[in-house]
Amino acid sequence: MTRKVQVHQVDAFTREPFTGNPTGVVLNADALSEAQMLAIARELNNAETAFILAPDADDHTVRARFFTPRSEAGFVGHATIAAQYVLSRRHEAPRWQRQKSKAGIVDVEVRGSDEDRRIAIRRIPLRIVGAAGTRLLIGVRGPEPLKQLKPDLARLTTLSAQIGAAGYFVFTLVANTSDHLTEARMFCPALGIAEDPVSGNAHGLLGAYLARLGLLGRNGERARFCGVQGHSLHRPGRVEVELEFAGSELAGVWISGQAVSIFQTEIEF
């Protein structure tokens, strides 16, 4: 019996086509085997592809699995933004979701509507530093050193195996701009990604790190900043980060961004 799945190509953390982070989203993927999901991810050839499935328990409303062209990932921030953006455009789509993946459950909120629609994902600190992925955060002094980086990808791959960090998130604080606090680049050769355009997960990690160092101004129990990434690949994108505090303790981190649909099609199998 022939089955069809709906496939979307989406750019995440942007509203401009062909910028941000390109992602595949496959809806109604329950009938797909793991081998078929991996084959589709290889064919689409994005850094990651999100496969959306029905819930299998009462503690969540939707499930997602994430595949690179090589293997399955526990959780992917930009792919969640893309998938939830696609779901939010459907008739009578919920404004809140609880999305389950292999890394756990995250809360998802649709903020705004139409062209101003933004997808926000809340993660607790333990999940940010857990099975979803490990990143080494590296600060540099200013945008120019960041721009001039030319990493040795082979040596970084070897180093990843030695220190247990799958990627390297290099960032700088920007003093003379009002619309963002940080600029960054991400290198993940151990995952088969020489440079990732825009990473939501890493910005969440960065927010927790800056808060711990006392580098974020707080407004009551909240702190916010915007990070930009992707200019070096001509795919600029923006990630909004919001931190929740309970007294002096970090209680949760939201990462949010916009998305734009590039195309949709169907695949028969």
PDB file of C-alpha atoms in Angstrom:
ATOM      1  CA  MET A   1       0.000   0.000   0.000  1.00  0.00           C
ATOM      2  CA  THR A   2       1.416   3.380  -1.037  1.00  0.00           C
ATOM      3  CA  ARG A   3       1.668   6.022   1.672  1.00  0.00           C
ATOM      4  CA  LYS A   4       2.423   9.718   1.419  1.00  0.00           C
ATOM      5  CA  VAL A   5       4.058  12.060   3.889  1.00  0.00           C
ATOM      6  CA  GLN A   6       4.008  15.838   3.692  1.00  0.00           C
ATOM      7  CA  VAL A   7       7.435  17.452   3.603  1.00  0.00           C
ATOM      8  CA  HIS A   8       8.185  21.116   4.273  1.00  0.00           C
ATOM      9  CA  GLN A   9      11.398  23.058   3.796  1.00  0.00           C
ATOM     10  CA  VAL A  10      11.593  25.893   6.327  1.00  0.00           C
ATOM     11  CA  ASP A  11      14.175  28.536   7.215  1.00  0.00           C
ATOM     12  CA  ALA A  12      14.256  29.021  11.001  1.00  0.00           C
ATOM     13  CA  PHE A  13      15.223  32.080  13.070  1.00  0.00           C
ATOM     14  CA  THR A  14      14.427  34.432  10.205  1.00  0.00           C
ATOM     15  CA  ARG A  15      11.590  35.886   8.141  1.00  0.00           C
ATOM     16  CA  GLU A  16      13.708  36.325   5.010  1.00  0.00           C
ATOM     17  CA  PRO A  17      13.775  33.342   2.627  1.00  0.00           C
ATOM     18  CA  PHE A  18      17.172  31.691   2.109  1.00  0.00           C
ATOM     19  CA  THR A  19      18.580  33.017   5.376  1.00  0.00           C
ATOM     20  CA  GLY A  20      18.540  31.584   8.900  1.00  0.00           C
ATOM     21  CA  ASN A  21      18.862  27.828   9.382  1.00  0.00           C
ATOM     22  CA  PRO A  22      17.332  25.556   6.693  1.00  0.00           C
ATOM     23  CA  THR A  23      15.354  22.629   8.082  1.00  0.00           C
ATOM     24  CA  GLY A  24      13.200  19.800   6.823  1.00  0.00           C
ATOM     25  CA  VAL A  25       9.877  19.069   8.534  1.00  0.00           C
ATOM     26  CA  VAL A  26       7.968  15.851   7.869  1.00  0.00           C
ATOM     27  CA  LEU A  27       4.378  15.670   9.131  1.00  0.00           C
ATOM     28  CA  ASN A  28       2.350  12.566  10.045  1.00  0.00           C
ATOM     29  CA  ALA A  29       5.513  10.486  10.213  1.00  0.00           C
ATOM     30  CA  ASP A  30       4.107   7.719  12.454  1.00  0.00           C
ATOM     31  CA  ALA A  31       4.151   5.112   9.684  1.00  0.00           C
ATOM     32  CA  LEU A  32       7.812   5.720   8.845  1.00  0.00           C
ATOM     33  CA  SER A  33      10.467   3.355  10.098  1.00  0.00           C
ATOM     34  CA  GLU A  34      13.669   4.709  11.585  1.00  0.00           C
ATOM     35  CA  ALA A  35      15.517   3.659   8.426  1.00  0.00           C
ATOM     36  CA  GLN A  36      13.016   5.581   6.278  1.00  0.00           C
ATOM     37  CA  MET A  37      13.381   8.686   8.454  1.00  0.00           C
ATOM     38  CA  LEU A  38      17.141   8.535   8.086  1.00  0.00           C
ATOM     39  CA  ALA A  39      16.821   8.037   4.320  1.00  0.00           C
ATOM     40  CA  ILE A  40      14.558  11.089   4.011  1.00  0.00           C
ATOM     41  CA  ALA A  41      16.959  13.161   6.134  1.00  0.00           C
ATOM     42  CA  ARG A  42      19.823  12.126   3.855  1.00  0.00           C
ATOM     43  CA  GLU A  43      17.784  13.019   0.776  1.00  0.00           C
ATOM     44  CA  LEU A  44      16.768  16.449   2.076  1.00  0.00           C
ATOM     45  CA  ASN A  45      20.386  16.952   3.187  1.00  0.00           C
ATOM     46  CA  ASN A  46      19.689  19.631   5.778  1.00  0.00           C
ATOM     47  CA  ALA A  47      21.746  19.649   8.964  1.00  0.00           C
ATOM     48  CA  GLU A  48      18.632  18.245  10.675  1.00  0.00           C
ATOM     49  CA  THR A  49      15.125  17.174   9.725  1.00  0.00           C
ATOM     50  CA  ALA A  50      12.208  17.028  12.191  1.00  0.00           C
ATOM     51  CA  PHE A  51       9.668  14.194  12.003  1.00  0.00           C
ATOM     52  CA  ILE A  52       6.335  14.902  13.709  1.00  0.00           C
ATOM     53  CA  LEU A  53       4.392  12.042  15.300  1.00  0.00           C
ATOM     54  CA  ALA A  54       1.257  11.607  17.407  1.00  0.00           C
ATOM     55  CA  PRO A  55       1.643  11.649  21.215  1.00  0.00           C
ATOM     56  CA  ASP A  56       2.079   8.326  22.979  1.00  0.00           C
ATOM     57  CA  ALA A  57       1.207   9.448  26.542  1.00  0.00           C
ATOM     58  CA  ASP A  58      -0.861  12.066  28.357  1.00  0.00           C
ATOM     59  CA  ASP A  59       2.066  14.255  29.425  1.00  0.00           C
ATOM     60  CA  HIS A  60       2.633  15.748  25.959  1.00  0.00           C
ATOM     61  CA  THR A  61       0.633  16.831  22.909  1.00  0.00           C
ATOM     62  CA  VAL A  62       3.039  16.005  20.086  1.00  0.00           C
ATOM     63  CA  ARG A  63       6.177  13.972  19.521  1.00  0.00           C
ATOM     64  CA  ALA A  64       9.200  14.815  17.400  1.00  0.00           C
ATOM     65  CA  ARG A  65      12.227  12.895  16.222  1.00  0.00           C
ATOM     66  CA  PHE A  66      15.255  14.640  14.755  1.00  0.00           C
ATOM     67  CA  PHE A  67      17.658  13.184  12.216  1.00  0.00           C
ATOM     68  CA  THR A  68      20.857  14.460  10.669  1.00  0.00           C
ATOM     69  CA  PRO A  69      21.926  12.811   7.402  1.00  0.00           C
ATOM     70  CA  ARG A  70      24.025  10.514   9.620  1.00  0.00           C
ATOM     71  CA  SER A  71      22.078   9.704  12.771  1.00  0.00           C
ATOM     72  CA  GLU A  72      19.310  10.642  15.210  1.00  0.00           C
ATOM     73  CA  ALA A  73      19.647  13.636  17.542  1.00  0.00           C
ATOM     74  CA  GLY A  74      17.917  13.987  20.909  1.00  0.00           C
ATOM     75  CA  PHE A  75      16.661  17.547  20.457  1.00  0.00           C
ATOM     76  CA  VAL A  76      17.247  20.335  17.918  1.00  0.00           C
ATOM     77  CA  GLY A  77      16.202  23.907  18.648  1.00  0.00           C
ATOM     78  CA  HIS A  78      15.963  25.338  15.136  1.00  0.00           C
ATOM     79  CA  ALA A  79      14.190  22.214  13.868  1.00  0.00           C
ATOM     80  CA  THR A  80      11.633  22.579  16.673  1.00  0.00           C
ATOM     81  CA  ILE A  81      11.095  26.224  15.681  1.00  0.00           C
ATOM     82  CA  ALA A  82      10.563  25.111  12.073  1.00  0.00           C
ATOM     83  CA  ALA A  83       8.258  22.193  12.938  1.00  0.00           C
ATOM     84  CA  GLN A  84       6.102  24.181  15.320  1.00  0.00           C
ATOM     85  CA  TYR A  85       5.904  27.006  12.795  1.00  0.00           C
ATOM     86  CA  VAL A  86       4.501  24.552  10.240  1.00  0.00           C
ATOM     87  CA  LEU A  87       2.041  23.144  12.803  1.00  0.00           C
ATOM     88  CA  SER A  88       0.985  26.650  13.879  1.00  0.00           C
ATOM     89  CA  ARG A  89      -0.193  27.444  10.337  1.00  0.00           C
ATOM     90  CA  ARG A  90      -2.704  24.594  10.304  1.00  0.00           C
ATOM     91  CA  HIS A  91      -6.392  25.203  10.946  1.00  0.00           C
ATOM     92  CA  GLU A  92      -7.260  25.499  14.645  1.00  0.00           C
ATOM     93  CA  ALA A  93      -3.655  24.860  15.671  1.00  0.00           C
ATOM     94  CA  PRO A  94      -3.097  25.125  19.456  1.00  0.00           C
ATOM     95  CA  ARG A  95      -1.181  28.088  20.878  1.00  0.00           C
ATOM     96  CA  TRP A  96       0.556  25.810  23.391  1.00  0.00           C
ATOM     97  CA  GLN A  97       2.206  22.457  22.828  1.00  0.00           C
ATOM     98  CA  ARG A  98       4.202  20.055  24.938  1.00  0.00           C
ATOM     99  CA  GLN A  99       6.661  18.408  22.606  1.00  0.00           C
ATOM    100  CA  LYS A 100       8.316  15.131  23.504  1.00  0.00           C
ATOM    101  CA  SER A 101      11.576  13.956  21.970  1.00  0.00           C
ATOM    102  CA  LYS A 102      14.350  11.610  23.058  1.00  0.00           C
ATOM    103  CA  ALA A 103      15.858  14.409  25.159  1.00  0.00           C
ATOM    104  CA  GLY A 104      12.635  14.984  27.132  1.00  0.00           C
ATOM    105  CA  ILE A 105       9.645  17.317  27.005  1.00  0.00           C
ATOM    106  CA  VAL A 106       9.711  21.017  26.193  1.00  0.00           C
ATOM    107  CA  ASP A 107       6.956  23.627  26.342  1.00  0.00           C
ATOM    108  CA  VAL A 108       6.207  25.453  23.099  1.00  0.00           C
ATOM    109  CA  GLU A 109       4.240  28.690  22.800  1.00  0.00           C
ATOM    110  CA  VAL A 110       3.083  30.452  19.622  1.00  0.00           C
ATOM    111  CA  ARG A 111       3.398  34.190  20.167  1.00  0.00           C
ATOM    112  CA  GLY A 112       1.770  36.687  17.811  1.00  0.00           C
ATOM    113  CA  SER A 113       0.072  35.825  14.544  1.00  0.00           C
ATOM    114  CA  ASP A 114       0.456  35.984  10.774  1.00  0.00           C
ATOM    115  CA  GLU A 115       3.764  37.566   9.729  1.00  0.00           C
ATOM    116  CA  ASP A 116       4.638  38.454  13.325  1.00  0.00           C
ATOM    117  CA  ARG A 117       4.254  34.861  14.529  1.00  0.00           C
ATOM    118  CA  ARG A 118       7.121  33.733  16.770  1.00  0.00           C
ATOM    119  CA  ILE A 119       7.750  30.260  18.177  1.00  0.00           C
ATOM    120  CA  ALA A 120       9.077  30.102  21.745  1.00  0.00           C
ATOM    121  CA  ILE A 121      10.538  27.000  23.416  1.00  0.00           C
ATOM    122  CA  ARG A 122      11.041  26.674  27.156  1.00  0.00           C
ATOM    123  CA  ARG A 123      13.710  24.398  28.562  1.00  0.00           C
ATOM    124  CA  ILE A 124      14.787  23.903  32.140  1.00  0.00           C
ATOM    125  CA  PRO A 125      18.523  24.240  32.862  1.00  0.00           C
ATOM    126  CA  LEU A 126      19.105  20.530  33.393  1.00  0.00           C
ATOM    127  CA  ARG A 127      17.734  19.805  29.953  1.00  0.00           C
ATOM    128  CA  ILE A 128      19.845  22.515  28.362  1.00  0.00           C
ATOM    129  CA  VAL A 129      23.078  20.865  29.487  1.00  0.00           C
ATOM    130  CA  GLY A 130      21.827  17.301  29.152  1.00  0.00           C
ATOM    131  CA  ALA A 131      21.324  14.794  26.392  1.00  0.00           C
ATOM    132  CA  ALA A 132      20.225  17.311  23.786  1.00  0.00           C
ATOM    133  CA  GLY A 133      23.850  18.092  22.921  1.00  0.00           C
ATOM    134  CA  THR A 134      27.039  19.460  24.413  1.00  0.00           C
ATOM    135  CA  ARG A 135      28.722  22.629  23.214  1.00  0.00           C
ATOM    136  CA  LEU A 136      31.925  24.335  24.282  1.00  0.00           C
ATOM    137  CA  LEU A 137      31.316  28.083  24.664  1.00  0.00           C
ATOM    138  CA  ILE A 138      34.266  30.254  23.641  1.00  0.00           C
ATOM    139  CA  GLY A 139      34.263  34.027  24.041  1.00  0.00           C
ATOM    140  CA  VAL A 140      36.369  36.273  21.797  1.00  0.00           C
ATOM    141  CA  ARG A 141      37.090  39.995  21.956  1.00  0.00           C
ATOM    142  CA  GLY A 142      34.937  41.654  19.343  1.00  0.00           C
ATOM    143  CA  PRO A 143      33.263  40.983  15.987  1.00  0.00           C
ATOM    144  CA  GLU A 144      36.440  41.174  13.894  1.00  0.00           C
ATOM    145  CA  PRO A 145      38.233  38.186  15.506  1.00  0.00           C
ATOM    146  CA  LEU A 146      34.955  36.278  15.211  1.00  0.00           C
ATOM    147  CA  LYS A 147      34.718  37.108  11.521  1.00  0.00           C
ATOM    148  CA  GLN A 148      38.329  36.064  10.853  1.00  0.00           C
ATOM    149  CA  LEU A 149      38.063  32.595  12.422  1.00  0.00           C
ATOM    150  CA  LYS A 150      39.361  29.777  10.203  1.00  0.00           C
ATOM    151  CA  PRO A 151      39.047  26.604  12.291  1.00  0.00           C
ATOM    152  CA  ASP A 152      40.964  23.405  11.633  1.00  0.00           C
ATOM    153  CA  LEU A 153      37.960  21.099  11.316  1.00  0.00           C
ATOM    154  CA  ALA A 154      39.954  17.872  11.471  1.00  0.00           C
ATOM    155  CA  ARG A 155      41.582  18.897  14.758  1.00  0.00           C
ATOM    156  CA  LEU A 156      38.239  20.046  16.161  1.00  0.00           C
ATOM    157  CA  THR A 157      36.745  16.646  15.335  1.00  0.00           C
ATOM    158  CA  THR A 158      39.547  14.930  17.235  1.00  0.00           C
ATOM    159  CA  LEU A 159      39.162  17.359  20.137  1.00  0.00           C
ATOM    160  CA  SER A 160      35.419  16.664  20.316  1.00  0.00           C
ATOM    161  CA  ALA A 161      36.137  12.997  21.011  1.00  0.00           C
ATOM    162  CA  GLN A 162      38.671  13.948  23.684  1.00  0.00           C
ATOM    163  CA  ILE A 163      36.599  16.488  25.629  1.00  0.00           C
ATOM    164  CA  GLY A 164      33.056  15.296  24.912  1.00  0.00           C
ATOM    165  CA  ALA A 165      31.860  18.491  23.194  1.00  0.00           C
ATOM    166  CA  ALA A 166      30.002  17.928  19.927  1.00  0.00           C
ATOM    167  CA  GLY A 167      30.348  21.555  18.844  1.00  0.00           C
ATOM    168  CA  TYR A 168      32.113  24.854  19.464  1.00  0.00           C
ATOM    169  CA  PHE A 169      30.002  27.979  19.941  1.00  0.00           C
ATOM    170  CA  VAL A 170      32.237  31.020  19.556  1.00  0.00           C
ATOM    171  CA  PHE A 171      30.647  34.307  20.623  1.00  0.00           C
ATOM    172  CA  THR A 172      31.364  37.927  21.355  1.00  0.00           C
ATOM    173  CA  LEU A 173      29.500  40.614  23.265  1.00  0.00           C
ATOM    174  CA  VAL A 174      28.634  43.646  21.151  1.00  0.00           C
ATOM    175  CA  ALA A 175      28.652  47.007  22.884  1.00  0.00           C
ATOM    176  CA  ASN A 176      27.651  49.498  20.202  1.00  0.00           C
ATOM    177  CA  THR A 177      24.314  48.177  19.011  1.00  0.00           C
ATOM    178  CA  SER A 178      20.824  48.327  20.456  1.00  0.00           C
ATOM    179  CA  ASP A 179      19.180  45.386  18.681  1.00  0.00           C
ATOM    180  CA  HIS A 180      21.412  42.510  19.825  1.00  0.00           C
ATOM    181  CA  LEU A 181      23.855  41.682  22.601  1.00  0.00           C
ATOM    182  CA  THR A 182      25.860  38.871  21.048  1.00  0.00           C
ATOM    183  CA  GLU A 183      27.223  37.681  17.718  1.00  0.00           C
ATOM    184  CA  ALA A 184      28.295  34.088  17.264  1.00  0.00           C
ATOM    185  CA  ARG A 185      29.494  31.250  15.052  1.00  0.00           C
ATOM    186  CA  MET A 186      29.066  27.503  15.580  1.00  0.00           C
ATOM    187  CA  PHE A 187      31.364  24.725  14.373  1.00  0.00           C
ATOM    188  CA  CYS A 188      30.246  21.078  14.638  1.00  0.00           C
ATOM    189  CA  PRO A 189      32.542  18.979  12.393  1.00  0.00           C
ATOM    190  CA  ALA A 190      32.112  15.937  14.659  1.00  0.00           C
ATOM    191  CA  LEU A 191      28.429  15.945  13.644  1.00  0.00           C
ATOM    192  CA  GLY A 192      29.219  16.407   9.968  1.00  0.00           C
ATOM    193  CA  ILE A 193      28.412  20.137  10.094  1.00  0.00           C
ATOM    194  CA  ALA A 194      31.406  22.342   9.315  1.00  0.00           C
ATOM    195  CA  GLU A 195      29.511  25.473  10.407  1.00  0.00           C
ATOM    196  CA  ASP A 196      25.930  25.677  11.646  1.00  0.00           C
ATOM    197  CA  PRO A 197      24.090  28.833  10.477  1.00  0.00           C
ATOM    198  CA  VAL A 198      21.944  29.593  13.560  1.00  0.00           C
ATOM    199  CA  SER A 199      21.749  27.503  16.737  1.00  0.00           C
ATOM    200  CA  GLY A 200      18.883  27.853  19.203  1.00  0.00           C
ATOM    201  CA  ASN A 201      20.273  25.323  21.700  1.00  0.00           C
ATOM    202  CA  ALA A 202      23.623  27.083  21.915  1.00  0.00           C
ATOM    203  CA  HIS A 203      21.981  30.454  22.512  1.00  0.00           C
ATOM    204  CA  GLY A 204      20.072  28.930  25.399  1.00  0.00           C
ATOM    205  CA  LEU A 205      23.355  27.655  26.827  1.00  0.00           C
ATOM    206  CA  LEU A 206      24.900  31.064  26.277  1.00  0.00           C
ATOM    207  CA  GLY A 207      22.071  32.753  28.158  1.00  0.00           C
ATOM    208  CA  ALA A 208      22.605  30.499  31.187  1.00  0.00           C
ATOM    209  CA  TYR A 209      26.359  31.118  30.999  1.00  0.00           C
ATOM    210  CA  LEU A 210      26.059  34.915  30.799  1.00  0.00           C
ATOM    211  CA  ALA A 211      23.580  34.909  33.669  1.00  0.00           C
ATOM    212  CA  ARG A 212      25.977  32.881  35.816  1.00  0.00           C
ATOM    213  CA  LEU A 213      28.725  35.425  35.101  1.00  0.00           C
ATOM    214  CA  GLY A 214      26.436  38.345  35.985  1.00  0.00           C
ATOM    215  CA  LEU A 215      26.604  39.798  32.461  1.00  0.00           C
ATOM    216  CA  LEU A 216      22.861  40.089  31.893  1.00  0.00           C
ATOM    217  CA  GLY A 217      20.710  42.840  33.341  1.00  0.00           C
ATOM    218  CA  ARG A 218      17.609  41.510  35.119  1.00  0.00           C
ATOM    219  CA  ASN A 219      14.133  43.010  35.124  1.00  0.00           C
ATOM    220  CA  GLY A 220      12.623  41.410  38.203  1.00  0.00           C
ATOM    221  CA  GLU A 221      12.603  37.664  37.648  1.00  0.00           C
ATOM    222  CA  ARG A 222      13.443  37.912  33.929  1.00  0.00           C
ATOM    223  CA  ALA A 223      16.428  38.682  31.718  1.00  0.00           C
ATOM    224  CA  ARG A 224      16.377  38.985  27.938  1.00  0.00           C
ATOM    225  CA  PHE A 225      18.782  39.406  25.059  1.00  0.00           C
ATOM    226  CA  CYS A 226      19.024  38.819  21.322  1.00  0.00           C
ATOM    227  CA  GLY A 227      21.843  36.968  19.576  1.00  0.00           C
ATOM    228  CA  VAL A 228      22.664  37.038  15.873  1.00  0.00           C
ATOM    229  CA  GLN A 229      24.443  34.338  13.902  1.00  0.00           C
ATOM    230  CA  GLY A 230      24.906  33.146  10.331  1.00  0.00           C
ATOM    231  CA  HIS A 231      26.383  36.222   8.638  1.00  0.00           C
ATOM    232  CA  SER A 232      29.590  34.362   7.797  1.00  0.00           C
ATOM    233  CA  LEU A 233      27.506  31.895   5.756  1.00  0.00           C
ATOM    234  CA  HIS A 234      25.289  34.612   4.225  1.00  0.00           C
ATOM    235  CA  ARG A 235      22.371  33.106   6.184  1.00  0.00           C
ATOM    236  CA  PRO A 236      21.834  35.667   8.992  1.00  0.00           C
ATOM    237  CA  GLY A 237      19.351  34.810  11.721  1.00  0.00           C
ATOM    238  CA  ARG A 238      18.221  36.071  15.135  1.00  0.00           C
ATOM    239  CA  VAL A 239      17.530  34.168  18.340  1.00  0.00           C
ATOM    240  CA  GLU A 240      15.640  35.773  21.214  1.00  0.00           C
ATOM    241  CA  VAL A 241      16.594  34.411  24.644  1.00  0.00           C
ATOM    242  CA  GLU A 242      14.563  34.915  27.813  1.00  0.00           C
ATOM    243  CA  LEU A 243      15.662  33.623  31.212  1.00  0.00           C
ATOM    244  CA  GLU A 244      13.389  32.976  34.192  1.00  0.00           C
ATOM    245  CA  PHE A 245      14.726  33.205  37.736  1.00  0.00           C
ATOM    246  CA  ALA A 246      13.460  32.047  41.111  1.00  0.00           C
ATOM    247  CA  GLY A 247      15.411  34.311  43.420  1.00  0.00           C
ATOM    248  CA  SER A 248      19.059  33.813  42.520  1.00  0.00           C
ATOM    249  CA  GLU A 249      18.455  30.479  40.771  1.00  0.00           C
ATOM    250  CA  LEU A 250      17.876  30.048  37.054  1.00  0.00           C
ATOM    251  CA  ALA A 251      14.469  28.364  36.672  1.00  0.00           C
ATOM    252  CA  GLY A 252      14.097  28.128  32.898  1.00  0.00           C
ATOM    253  CA  VAL A 253      15.248  29.385  29.527  1.00  0.00           C
ATOM    254  CA  TRP A 254      13.110  30.345  26.542  1.00  0.00           C
ATOM    255  CA  ILE A 255      14.552  30.473  23.031  1.00  0.00           C
ATOM    256  CA  SER A 256      12.321  31.964  20.375  1.00  0.00           C
ATOM    257  CA  GLY A 257      12.414  32.936  16.747  1.00  0.00           C
ATOM    258  CA  GLN A 258      10.462  33.354  13.548  1.00  0.00           C
ATOM    259  CA  ALA A 259      10.433  31.137  10.478  1.00  0.00           C
ATOM    260  CA  VAL A 260       9.501  31.204   6.813  1.00  0.00           C
ATOM    261  CA  SER A 261       8.279  28.417   4.553  1.00  0.00           C
ATOM    262  CA  ILE A 262      10.328  27.794   1.413  1.00  0.00           C
ATOM    263  CA  PHE A 263       8.358  24.956  -0.188  1.00  0.00           C
ATOM    264  CA  GLN A 264       6.246  21.897   0.579  1.00  0.00           C
ATOM    265  CA  THR A 265       5.778  18.639  -1.244  1.00  0.00           C
ATOM    266  CA  GLU A 266       4.803  14.994  -0.737  1.00  0.00           C
ATOM    267  CA  ILE A 267       6.904  11.866  -0.723  1.00  0.00           C
ATOM    268  CA  GLU A 268       5.472   8.445  -1.542  1.00  0.00           C
ATOM    269  CA  PHE A 269       6.885   5.301   0.015  1.00  0.00           C
TER     270      PHE A 269
END
